[in-house]
CSV table of C-alpha atoms and ligand atoms in Angstrom, one decimal:
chain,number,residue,atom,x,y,z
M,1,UNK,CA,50.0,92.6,114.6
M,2,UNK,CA,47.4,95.5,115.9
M,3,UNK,CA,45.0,93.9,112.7
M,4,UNK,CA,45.2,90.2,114.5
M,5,UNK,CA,42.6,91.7,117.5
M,6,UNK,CA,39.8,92.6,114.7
M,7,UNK,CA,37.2,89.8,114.3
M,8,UNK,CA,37.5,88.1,110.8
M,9,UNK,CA,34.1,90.0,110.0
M,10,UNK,CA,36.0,93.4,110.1
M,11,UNK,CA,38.0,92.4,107.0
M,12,UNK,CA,35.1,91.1,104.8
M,13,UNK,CA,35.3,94.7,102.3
M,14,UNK,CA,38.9,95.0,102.4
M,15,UNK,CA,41.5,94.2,99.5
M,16,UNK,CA,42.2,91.3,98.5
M,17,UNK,CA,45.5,92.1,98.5
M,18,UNK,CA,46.1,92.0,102.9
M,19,UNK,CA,46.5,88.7,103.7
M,20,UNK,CA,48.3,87.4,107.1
M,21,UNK,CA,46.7,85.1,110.1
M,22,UNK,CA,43.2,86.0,109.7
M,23,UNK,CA,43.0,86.0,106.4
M,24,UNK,CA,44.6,83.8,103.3
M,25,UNK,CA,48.1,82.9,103.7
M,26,UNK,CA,50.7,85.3,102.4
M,27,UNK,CA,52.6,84.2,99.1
M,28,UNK,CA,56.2,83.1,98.9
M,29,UNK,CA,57.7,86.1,97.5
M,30,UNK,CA,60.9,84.8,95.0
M,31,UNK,CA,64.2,86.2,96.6
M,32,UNK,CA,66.2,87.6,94.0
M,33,UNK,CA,69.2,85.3,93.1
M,34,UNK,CA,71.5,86.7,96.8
M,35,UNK,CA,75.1,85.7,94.6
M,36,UNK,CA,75.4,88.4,92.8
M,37,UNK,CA,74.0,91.2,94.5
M,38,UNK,CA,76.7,90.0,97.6
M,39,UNK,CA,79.7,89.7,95.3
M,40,UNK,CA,78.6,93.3,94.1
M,41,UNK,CA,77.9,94.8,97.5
M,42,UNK,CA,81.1,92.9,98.5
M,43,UNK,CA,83.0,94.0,96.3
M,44,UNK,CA,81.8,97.8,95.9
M,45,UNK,CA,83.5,97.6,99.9
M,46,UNK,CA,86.6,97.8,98.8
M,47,UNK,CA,85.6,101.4,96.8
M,48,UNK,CA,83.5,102.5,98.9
M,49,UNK,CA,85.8,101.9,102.3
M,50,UNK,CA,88.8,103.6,100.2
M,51,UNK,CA,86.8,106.6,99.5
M,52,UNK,CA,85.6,106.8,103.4
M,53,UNK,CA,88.9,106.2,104.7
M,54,UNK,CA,90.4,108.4,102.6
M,55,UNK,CA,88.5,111.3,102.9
M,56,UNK,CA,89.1,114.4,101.6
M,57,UNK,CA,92.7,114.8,101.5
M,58,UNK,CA,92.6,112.2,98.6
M,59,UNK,CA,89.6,112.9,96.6
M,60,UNK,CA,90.6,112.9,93.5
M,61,UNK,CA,92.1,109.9,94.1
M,62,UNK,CA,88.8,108.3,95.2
M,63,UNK,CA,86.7,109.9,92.4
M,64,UNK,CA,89.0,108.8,89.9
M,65,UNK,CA,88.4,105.1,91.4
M,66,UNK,CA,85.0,105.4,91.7
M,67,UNK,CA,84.8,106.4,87.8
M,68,UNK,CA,87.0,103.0,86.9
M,69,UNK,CA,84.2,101.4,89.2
M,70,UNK,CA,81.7,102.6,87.1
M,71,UNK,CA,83.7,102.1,84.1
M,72,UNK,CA,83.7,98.1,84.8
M,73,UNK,CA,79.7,98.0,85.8
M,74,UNK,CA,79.1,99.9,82.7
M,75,UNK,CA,81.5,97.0,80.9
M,76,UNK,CA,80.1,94.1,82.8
M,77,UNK,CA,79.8,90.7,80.1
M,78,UNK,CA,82.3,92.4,77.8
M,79,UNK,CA,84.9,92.0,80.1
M,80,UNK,CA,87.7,93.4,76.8
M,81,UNK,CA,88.7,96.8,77.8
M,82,UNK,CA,88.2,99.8,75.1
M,83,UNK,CA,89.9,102.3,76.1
M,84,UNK,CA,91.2,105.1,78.5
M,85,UNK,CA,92.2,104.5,82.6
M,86,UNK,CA,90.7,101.3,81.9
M,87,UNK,CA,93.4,99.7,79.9
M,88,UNK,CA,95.9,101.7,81.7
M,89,UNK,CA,94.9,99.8,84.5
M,90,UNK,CA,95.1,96.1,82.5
M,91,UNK,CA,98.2,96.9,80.6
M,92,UNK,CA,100.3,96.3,83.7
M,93,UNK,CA,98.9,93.4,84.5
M,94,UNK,CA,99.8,89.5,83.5
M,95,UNK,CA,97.0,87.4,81.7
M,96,UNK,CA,95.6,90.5,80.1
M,97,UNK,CA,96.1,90.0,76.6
M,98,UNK,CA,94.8,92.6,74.9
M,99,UNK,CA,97.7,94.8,75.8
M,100,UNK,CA,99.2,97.1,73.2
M,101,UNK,CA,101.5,98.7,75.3
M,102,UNK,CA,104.8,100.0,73.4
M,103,UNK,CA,106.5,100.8,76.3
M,104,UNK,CA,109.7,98.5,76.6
M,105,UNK,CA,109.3,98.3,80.5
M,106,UNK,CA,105.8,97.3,80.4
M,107,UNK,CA,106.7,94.7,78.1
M,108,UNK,CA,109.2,93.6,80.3
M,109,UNK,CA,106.9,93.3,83.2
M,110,UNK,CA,105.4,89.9,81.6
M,111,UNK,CA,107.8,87.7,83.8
M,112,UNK,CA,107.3,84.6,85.9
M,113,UNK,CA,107.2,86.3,89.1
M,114,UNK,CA,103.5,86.0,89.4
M,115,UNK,CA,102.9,82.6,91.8
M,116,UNK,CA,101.9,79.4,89.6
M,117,UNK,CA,99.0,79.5,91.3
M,118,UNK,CA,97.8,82.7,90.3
M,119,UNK,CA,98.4,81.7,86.5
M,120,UNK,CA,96.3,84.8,84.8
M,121,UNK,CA,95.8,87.6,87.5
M,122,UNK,CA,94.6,90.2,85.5
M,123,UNK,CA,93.5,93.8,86.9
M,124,UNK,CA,89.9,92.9,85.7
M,125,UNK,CA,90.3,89.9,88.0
M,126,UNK,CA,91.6,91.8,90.7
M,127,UNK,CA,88.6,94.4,90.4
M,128,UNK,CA,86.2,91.7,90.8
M,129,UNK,CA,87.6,90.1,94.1
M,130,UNK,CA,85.5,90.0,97.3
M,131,UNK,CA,87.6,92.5,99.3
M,132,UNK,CA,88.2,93.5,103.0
M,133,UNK,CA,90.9,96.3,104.8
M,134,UNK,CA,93.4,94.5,107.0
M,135,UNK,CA,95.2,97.9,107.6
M,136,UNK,CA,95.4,101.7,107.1
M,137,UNK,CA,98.9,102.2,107.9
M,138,UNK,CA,100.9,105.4,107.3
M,139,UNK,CA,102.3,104.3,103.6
M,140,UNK,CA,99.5,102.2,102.6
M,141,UNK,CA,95.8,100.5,102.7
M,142,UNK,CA,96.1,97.0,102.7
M,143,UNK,CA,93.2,94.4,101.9
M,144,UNK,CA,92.8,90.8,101.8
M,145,UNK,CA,91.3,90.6,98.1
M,146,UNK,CA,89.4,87.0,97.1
M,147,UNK,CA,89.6,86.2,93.4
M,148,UNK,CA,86.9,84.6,92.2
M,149,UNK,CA,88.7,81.8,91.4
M,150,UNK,CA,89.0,81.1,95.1
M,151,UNK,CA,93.1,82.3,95.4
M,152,UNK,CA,93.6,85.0,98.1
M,153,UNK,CA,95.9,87.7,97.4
M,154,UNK,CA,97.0,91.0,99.6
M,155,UNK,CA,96.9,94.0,97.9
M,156,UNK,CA,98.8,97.0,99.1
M,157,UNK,CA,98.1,100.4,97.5
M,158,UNK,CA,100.6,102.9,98.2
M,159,UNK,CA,99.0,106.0,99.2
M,160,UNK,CA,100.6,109.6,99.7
M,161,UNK,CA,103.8,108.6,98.5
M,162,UNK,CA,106.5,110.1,96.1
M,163,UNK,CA,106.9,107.6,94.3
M,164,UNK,CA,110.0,107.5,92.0
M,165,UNK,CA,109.2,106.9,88.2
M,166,UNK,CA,107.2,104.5,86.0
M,167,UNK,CA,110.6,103.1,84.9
M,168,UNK,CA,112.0,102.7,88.3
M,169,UNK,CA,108.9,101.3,89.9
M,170,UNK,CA,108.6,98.7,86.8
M,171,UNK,CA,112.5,97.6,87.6
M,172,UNK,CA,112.0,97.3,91.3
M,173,UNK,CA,108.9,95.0,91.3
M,174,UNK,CA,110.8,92.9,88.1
M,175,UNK,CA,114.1,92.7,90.9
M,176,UNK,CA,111.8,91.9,94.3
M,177,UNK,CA,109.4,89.6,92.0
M,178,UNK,CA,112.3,87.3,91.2
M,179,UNK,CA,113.1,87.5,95.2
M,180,UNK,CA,111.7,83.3,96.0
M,181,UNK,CA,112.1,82.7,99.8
M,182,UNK,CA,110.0,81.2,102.1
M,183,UNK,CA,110.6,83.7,104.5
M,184,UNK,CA,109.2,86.8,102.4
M,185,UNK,CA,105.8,87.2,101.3
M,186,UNK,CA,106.0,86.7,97.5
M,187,UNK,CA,105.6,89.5,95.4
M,188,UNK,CA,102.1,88.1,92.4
M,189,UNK,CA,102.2,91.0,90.4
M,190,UNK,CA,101.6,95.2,90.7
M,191,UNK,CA,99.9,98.2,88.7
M,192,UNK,CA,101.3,101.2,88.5
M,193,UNK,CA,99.6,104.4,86.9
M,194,UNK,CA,99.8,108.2,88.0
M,195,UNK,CA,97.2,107.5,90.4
M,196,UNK,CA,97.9,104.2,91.6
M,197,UNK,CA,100.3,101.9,92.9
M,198,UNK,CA,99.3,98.4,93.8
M,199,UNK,CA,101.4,95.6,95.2
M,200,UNK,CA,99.9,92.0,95.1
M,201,UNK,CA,101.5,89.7,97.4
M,202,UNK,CA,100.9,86.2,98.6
M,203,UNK,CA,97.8,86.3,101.3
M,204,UNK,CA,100.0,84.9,104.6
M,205,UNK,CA,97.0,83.0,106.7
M,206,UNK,CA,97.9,83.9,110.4
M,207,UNK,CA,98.9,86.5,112.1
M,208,UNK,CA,101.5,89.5,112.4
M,209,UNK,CA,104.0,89.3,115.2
M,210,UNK,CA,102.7,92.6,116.2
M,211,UNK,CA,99.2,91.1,117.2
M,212,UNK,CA,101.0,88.0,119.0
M,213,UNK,CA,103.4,90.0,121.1
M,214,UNK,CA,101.0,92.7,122.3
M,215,UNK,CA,96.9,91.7,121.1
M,216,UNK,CA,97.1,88.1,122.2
M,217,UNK,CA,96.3,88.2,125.9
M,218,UNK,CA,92.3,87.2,125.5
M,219,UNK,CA,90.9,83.8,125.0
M,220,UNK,CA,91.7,81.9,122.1
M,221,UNK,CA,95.7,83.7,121.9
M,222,UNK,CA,98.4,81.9,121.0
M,223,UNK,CA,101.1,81.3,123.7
M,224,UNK,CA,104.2,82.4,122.1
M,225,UNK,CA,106.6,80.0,124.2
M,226,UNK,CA,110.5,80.0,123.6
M,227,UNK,CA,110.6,77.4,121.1
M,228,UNK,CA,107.8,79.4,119.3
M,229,UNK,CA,109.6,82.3,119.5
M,230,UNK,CA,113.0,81.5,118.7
M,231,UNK,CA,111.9,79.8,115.4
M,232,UNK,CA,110.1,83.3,114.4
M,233,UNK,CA,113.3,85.1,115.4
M,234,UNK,CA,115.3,82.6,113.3
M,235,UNK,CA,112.9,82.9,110.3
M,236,UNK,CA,112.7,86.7,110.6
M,237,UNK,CA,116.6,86.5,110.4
M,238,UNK,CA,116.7,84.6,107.8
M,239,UNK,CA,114.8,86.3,105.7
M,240,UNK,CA,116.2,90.1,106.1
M,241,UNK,CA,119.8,88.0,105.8
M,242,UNK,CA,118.3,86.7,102.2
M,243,UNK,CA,117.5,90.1,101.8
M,244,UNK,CA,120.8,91.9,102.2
M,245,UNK,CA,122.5,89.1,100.5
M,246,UNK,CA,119.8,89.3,97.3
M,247,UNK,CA,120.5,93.5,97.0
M,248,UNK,CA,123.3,94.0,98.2
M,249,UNK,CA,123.7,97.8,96.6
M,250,UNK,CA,120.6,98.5,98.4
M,251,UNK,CA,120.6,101.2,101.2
M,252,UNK,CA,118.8,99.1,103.7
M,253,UNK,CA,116.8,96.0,101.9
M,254,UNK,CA,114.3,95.5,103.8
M,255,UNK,CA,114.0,99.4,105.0
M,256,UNK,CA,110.6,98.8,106.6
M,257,UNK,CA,111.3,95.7,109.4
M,258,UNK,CA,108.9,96.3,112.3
M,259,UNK,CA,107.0,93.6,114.0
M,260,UNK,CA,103.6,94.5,112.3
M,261,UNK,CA,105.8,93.7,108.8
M,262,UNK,CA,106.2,90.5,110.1
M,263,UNK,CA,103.6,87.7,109.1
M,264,UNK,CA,103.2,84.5,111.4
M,265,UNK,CA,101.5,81.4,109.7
M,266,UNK,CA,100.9,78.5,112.3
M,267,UNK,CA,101.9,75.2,110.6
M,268,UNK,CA,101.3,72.2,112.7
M,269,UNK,CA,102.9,73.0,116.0
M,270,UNK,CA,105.6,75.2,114.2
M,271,UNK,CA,105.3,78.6,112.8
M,272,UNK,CA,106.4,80.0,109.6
M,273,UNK,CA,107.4,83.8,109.6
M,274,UNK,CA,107.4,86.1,105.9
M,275,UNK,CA,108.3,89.5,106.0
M,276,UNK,CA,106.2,92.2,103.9
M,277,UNK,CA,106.7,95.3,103.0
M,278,UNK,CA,110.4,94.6,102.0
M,279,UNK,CA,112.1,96.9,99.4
M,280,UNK,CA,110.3,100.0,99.4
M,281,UNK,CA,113.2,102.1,100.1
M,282,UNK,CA,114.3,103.3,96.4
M,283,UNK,CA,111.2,104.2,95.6
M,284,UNK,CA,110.5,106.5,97.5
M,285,UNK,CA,112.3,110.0,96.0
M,286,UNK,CA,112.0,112.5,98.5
M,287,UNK,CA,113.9,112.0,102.0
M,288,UNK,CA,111.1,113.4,103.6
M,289,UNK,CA,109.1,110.1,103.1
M,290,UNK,CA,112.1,107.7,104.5
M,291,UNK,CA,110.9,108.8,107.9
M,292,UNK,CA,107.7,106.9,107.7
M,293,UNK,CA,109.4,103.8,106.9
M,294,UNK,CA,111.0,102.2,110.2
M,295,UNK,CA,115.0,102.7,109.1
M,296,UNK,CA,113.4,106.6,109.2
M,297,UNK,CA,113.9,105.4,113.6
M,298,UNK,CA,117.4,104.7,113.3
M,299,UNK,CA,120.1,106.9,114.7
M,300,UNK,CA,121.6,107.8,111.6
M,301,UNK,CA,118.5,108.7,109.7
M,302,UNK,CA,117.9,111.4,113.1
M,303,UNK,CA,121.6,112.0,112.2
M,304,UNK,CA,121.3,112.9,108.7
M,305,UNK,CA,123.8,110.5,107.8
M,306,UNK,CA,123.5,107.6,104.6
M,307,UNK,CA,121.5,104.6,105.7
M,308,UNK,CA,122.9,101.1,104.7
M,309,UNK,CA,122.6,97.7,105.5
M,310,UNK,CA,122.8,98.2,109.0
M,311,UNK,CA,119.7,100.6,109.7
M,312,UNK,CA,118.1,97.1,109.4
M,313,UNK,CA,120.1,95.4,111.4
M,314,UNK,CA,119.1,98.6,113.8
M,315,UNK,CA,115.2,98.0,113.1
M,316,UNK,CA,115.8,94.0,113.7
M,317,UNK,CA,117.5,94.7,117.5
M,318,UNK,CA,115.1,97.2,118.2
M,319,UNK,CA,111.7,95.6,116.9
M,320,UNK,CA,111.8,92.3,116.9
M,321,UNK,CA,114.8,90.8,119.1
M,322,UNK,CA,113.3,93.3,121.2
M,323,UNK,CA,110.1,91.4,121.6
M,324,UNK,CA,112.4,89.3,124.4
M,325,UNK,CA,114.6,91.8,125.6
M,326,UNK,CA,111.8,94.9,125.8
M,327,UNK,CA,112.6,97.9,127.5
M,328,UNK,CA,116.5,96.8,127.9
M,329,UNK,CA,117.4,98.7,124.6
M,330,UNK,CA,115.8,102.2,124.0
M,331,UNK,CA,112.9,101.5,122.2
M,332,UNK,CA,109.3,102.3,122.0
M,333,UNK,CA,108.1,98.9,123.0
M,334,UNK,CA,106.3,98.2,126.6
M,335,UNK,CA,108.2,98.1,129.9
M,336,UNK,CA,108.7,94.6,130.8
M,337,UNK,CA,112.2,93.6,130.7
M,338,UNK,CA,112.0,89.7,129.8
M,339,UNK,CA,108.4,89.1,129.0
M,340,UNK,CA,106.4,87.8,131.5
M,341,UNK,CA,105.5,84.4,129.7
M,342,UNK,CA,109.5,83.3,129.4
M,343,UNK,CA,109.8,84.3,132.9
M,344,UNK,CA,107.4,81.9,134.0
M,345,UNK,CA,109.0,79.5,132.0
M,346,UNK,CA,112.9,77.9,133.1
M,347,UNK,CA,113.4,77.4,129.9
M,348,UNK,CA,115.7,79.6,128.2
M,349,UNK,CA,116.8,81.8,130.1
M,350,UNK,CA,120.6,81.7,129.9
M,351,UNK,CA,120.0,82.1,125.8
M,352,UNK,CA,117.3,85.0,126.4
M,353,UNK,CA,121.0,86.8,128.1
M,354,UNK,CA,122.5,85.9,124.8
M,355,UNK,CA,119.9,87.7,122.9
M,356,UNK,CA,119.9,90.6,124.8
M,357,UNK,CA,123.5,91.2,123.8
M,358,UNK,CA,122.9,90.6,120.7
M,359,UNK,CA,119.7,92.6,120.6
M,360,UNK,CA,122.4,95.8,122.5
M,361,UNK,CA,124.8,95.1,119.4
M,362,UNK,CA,122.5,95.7,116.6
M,363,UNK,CA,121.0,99.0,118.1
M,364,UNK,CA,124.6,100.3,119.0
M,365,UNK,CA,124.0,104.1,118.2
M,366,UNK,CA,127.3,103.7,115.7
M,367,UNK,CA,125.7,101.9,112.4
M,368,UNK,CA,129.6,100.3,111.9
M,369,UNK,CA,129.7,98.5,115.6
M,370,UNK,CA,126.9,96.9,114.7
M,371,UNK,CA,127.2,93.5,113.4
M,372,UNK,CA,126.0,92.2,109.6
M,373,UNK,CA,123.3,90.9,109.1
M,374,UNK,CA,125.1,87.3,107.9
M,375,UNK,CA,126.8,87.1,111.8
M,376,UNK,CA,123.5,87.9,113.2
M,377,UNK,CA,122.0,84.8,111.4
M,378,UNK,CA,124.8,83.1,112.5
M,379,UNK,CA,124.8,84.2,116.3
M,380,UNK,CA,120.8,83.4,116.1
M,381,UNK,CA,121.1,80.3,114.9
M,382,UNK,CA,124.0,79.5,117.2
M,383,UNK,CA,122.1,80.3,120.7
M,384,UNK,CA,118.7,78.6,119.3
F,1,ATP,N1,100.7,89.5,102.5
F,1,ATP,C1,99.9,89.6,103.6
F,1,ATP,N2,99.2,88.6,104.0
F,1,ATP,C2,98.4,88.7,105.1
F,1,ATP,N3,98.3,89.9,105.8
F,1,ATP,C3,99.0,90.9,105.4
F,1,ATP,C4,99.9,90.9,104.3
F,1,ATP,N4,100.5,92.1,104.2
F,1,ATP,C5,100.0,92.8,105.2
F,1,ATP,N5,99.1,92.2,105.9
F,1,ATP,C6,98.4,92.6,107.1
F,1,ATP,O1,97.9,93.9,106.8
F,1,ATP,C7,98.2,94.8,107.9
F,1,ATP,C8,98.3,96.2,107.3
F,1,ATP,O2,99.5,96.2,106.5
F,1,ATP,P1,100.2,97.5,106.1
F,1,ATP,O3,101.6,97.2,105.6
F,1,ATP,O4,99.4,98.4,105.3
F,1,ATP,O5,100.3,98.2,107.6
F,1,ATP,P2,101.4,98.7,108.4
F,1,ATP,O6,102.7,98.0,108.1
F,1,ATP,O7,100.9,98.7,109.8
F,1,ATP,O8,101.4,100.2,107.8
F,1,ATP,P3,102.4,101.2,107.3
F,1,ATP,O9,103.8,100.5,107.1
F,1,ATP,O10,101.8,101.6,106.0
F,1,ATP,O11,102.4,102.3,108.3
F,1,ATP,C9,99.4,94.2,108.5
F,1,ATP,O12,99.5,94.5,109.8
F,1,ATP,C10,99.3,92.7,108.3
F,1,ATP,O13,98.8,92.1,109.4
């Protein structure tokens, strides 16, 4: 800009290579091609965000992934694996045909659990999405992965967990796999090596009920009226009662119900609920660990008694039937008794008094006076 003051005579011995407004135009540089070089910034994100967030306490963890980063670069156009953490990541995964596993229960993970719409989500697949973190939570990092085939997946790598065997991870994905309801987020496939333990699920557009109850206040929120929020109630209710119906010898099915574990899709002017995070539990070896699920809340975890079926029944009362009945059971949730937004409403109000004693009756300090999960369905269903 300083060179524009300078008469055009100043410039009469300089190279030819300045150009600008007082001298010849400047040429059209070509851009390189921007595709590629975003899909590969994008995608380092995901690596690069693990290693950050991560930090020290996991490095090897993120050097490790950093190395099968590099592995894949250095692989790019021969997309077959060769050899080492490589194919130990691809083995696992469904669509990758080159596997050559002999190990009976990797073989028996090739089942038609993975969504029809994801027909051949393989790991290399998965490694290539677009990718961005939805949540650091205490168990996990969780990212909204985009294939490049368009489909959405969340990915959910377990982190810091002591995780139970190879053999027992395999089997528990194979049983909640096969779990089809349209109140759970569907399991698409996993990978499990020393390192690592994905979970693909179904990408639920929307939001969790976490966000709605307690983020959605600004411009643009979503008002959670009664109808609203007695069908999420109802679908949340169905689907832990799927749950304890589906495994019924499991301690507590669901294990992890909070209201961030439940995922809100708007459909129309009705709302669909799935609950994540769902069967976690018996993987999980050492007891230490249960405490960072939410049954770890419940009376008789603080007890040091067996959980069951009814510590989620527990986290049910005290997360989410609590969303209408706050601070009337004792929980960590905000102060308002009957939120603000059904108070203002006369709607509802002599069924809000039924949930409250219902929501009192699942967090009864006494696991057996609470009731199943099938007669809270029932009750639910009954006062909406
Ligand atoms: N299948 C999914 N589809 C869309 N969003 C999801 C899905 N699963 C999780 N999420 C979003 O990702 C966020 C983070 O999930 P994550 O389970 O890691 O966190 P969390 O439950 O808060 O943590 P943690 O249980 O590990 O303490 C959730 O709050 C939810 O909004």
């Amino acid at each position: 800009m300083a060179l524009e003051r300078f008469p055009l005579s100043s410039f009469d011995h300089n190279s030819k290579e300045l150009c600008g407004p007082q001298l010849d135009p400047c040429p059209v540089l070509p851009l390189p091609n921007p595709t590629p070089w975003r899909k590969r910034e994008i995608g380092v994100k995901l690596w690069v965000s693990a290693v950050i967030a991560l930090g020290g306490a996991t490095m090897p963890l993120s050097i490790i992934m950093l190395c099968l980063l590099c592995r894949r670069k250095q692989g790019k156009g021969n997309h077959t694996p060769q050899s080492g953490s490589y194919i130990d990541w691809s083995v696992k995964m469904k669509g990758y045909s080159g596997s050559a596993t002999t190990n009976p229960a990797e073989r028996t993970v090739e089942l038609d659990f993975f969504v029809k719409d994801i027909p051949s989500l393989g790991l290399e697949e998965l490694l290539r999405a677009s990718a961005e973190i939805l949540g650091n939570g205490k168990n996990s990092i969780t990212y909204k992965a985009i294939l490049e085939s368009g489909a959405v997946v969340a990915v959910k790598r377990l982190k810091n967990l002591d995780v139970s065997s190879q053999k027992e991870f395999f089997q528990q994905m194979q049983l909640l796999g096969n779990l089809k309801h349209h109140n759970l987020a569907q399991i698409v496939s996993f990978y499990y090596s020393p390192d690592q333990k994905l979970i693909i699920y179904e990408y639920v557009h929307g939001y969790n009920l976490f966000e709605l109850l307690h983020d959605n206040r600004g411009t643009g929120r979503i008002a959670l009226d009664w109808t609203a929020r007695v069908s999420i109630i109802k679908d949340v209710a169905h689907g832990l009662a799927f749950l304890h119906a589906a495994l019924p010898s499991h301690r507590a099915p669901h294990g992890n119900l909070k209201s961030s574990n439940v995922l809100v899709r708007r459909e129309g002017l009705n709302y669909c609920c799935k609950l994540t995070d769902y069967g976690l539990l018996p993987l999980l070896q050492s007891q230490k660990f249960h405490e960072r699920l939410a049954v770890g809340r419940s009376p008789e975890y603080c007890q040091g008694k067996r959980l069951t079926h009814k510590a989620d029944v527990y986290c049910l009362g005290i997360d989410d039937l609590s969303g209408w009945v706050r601070s009337t059971v004792n929980s960590d949730w905000s102060t308002e008794i009957l939120d603000i937004e059904i108070m203002q409403s006369r709607e509802g109000h002599s069924e809000m008094f039924r949930f409250i004693d219902l929501a009192l009756e699942c967090t009864s300090g006494l696991a057996e006076k609470r009731p199943k999960m099938s007669e809270v369905l029932r009750r639910i269903e009954e006062i909406g």
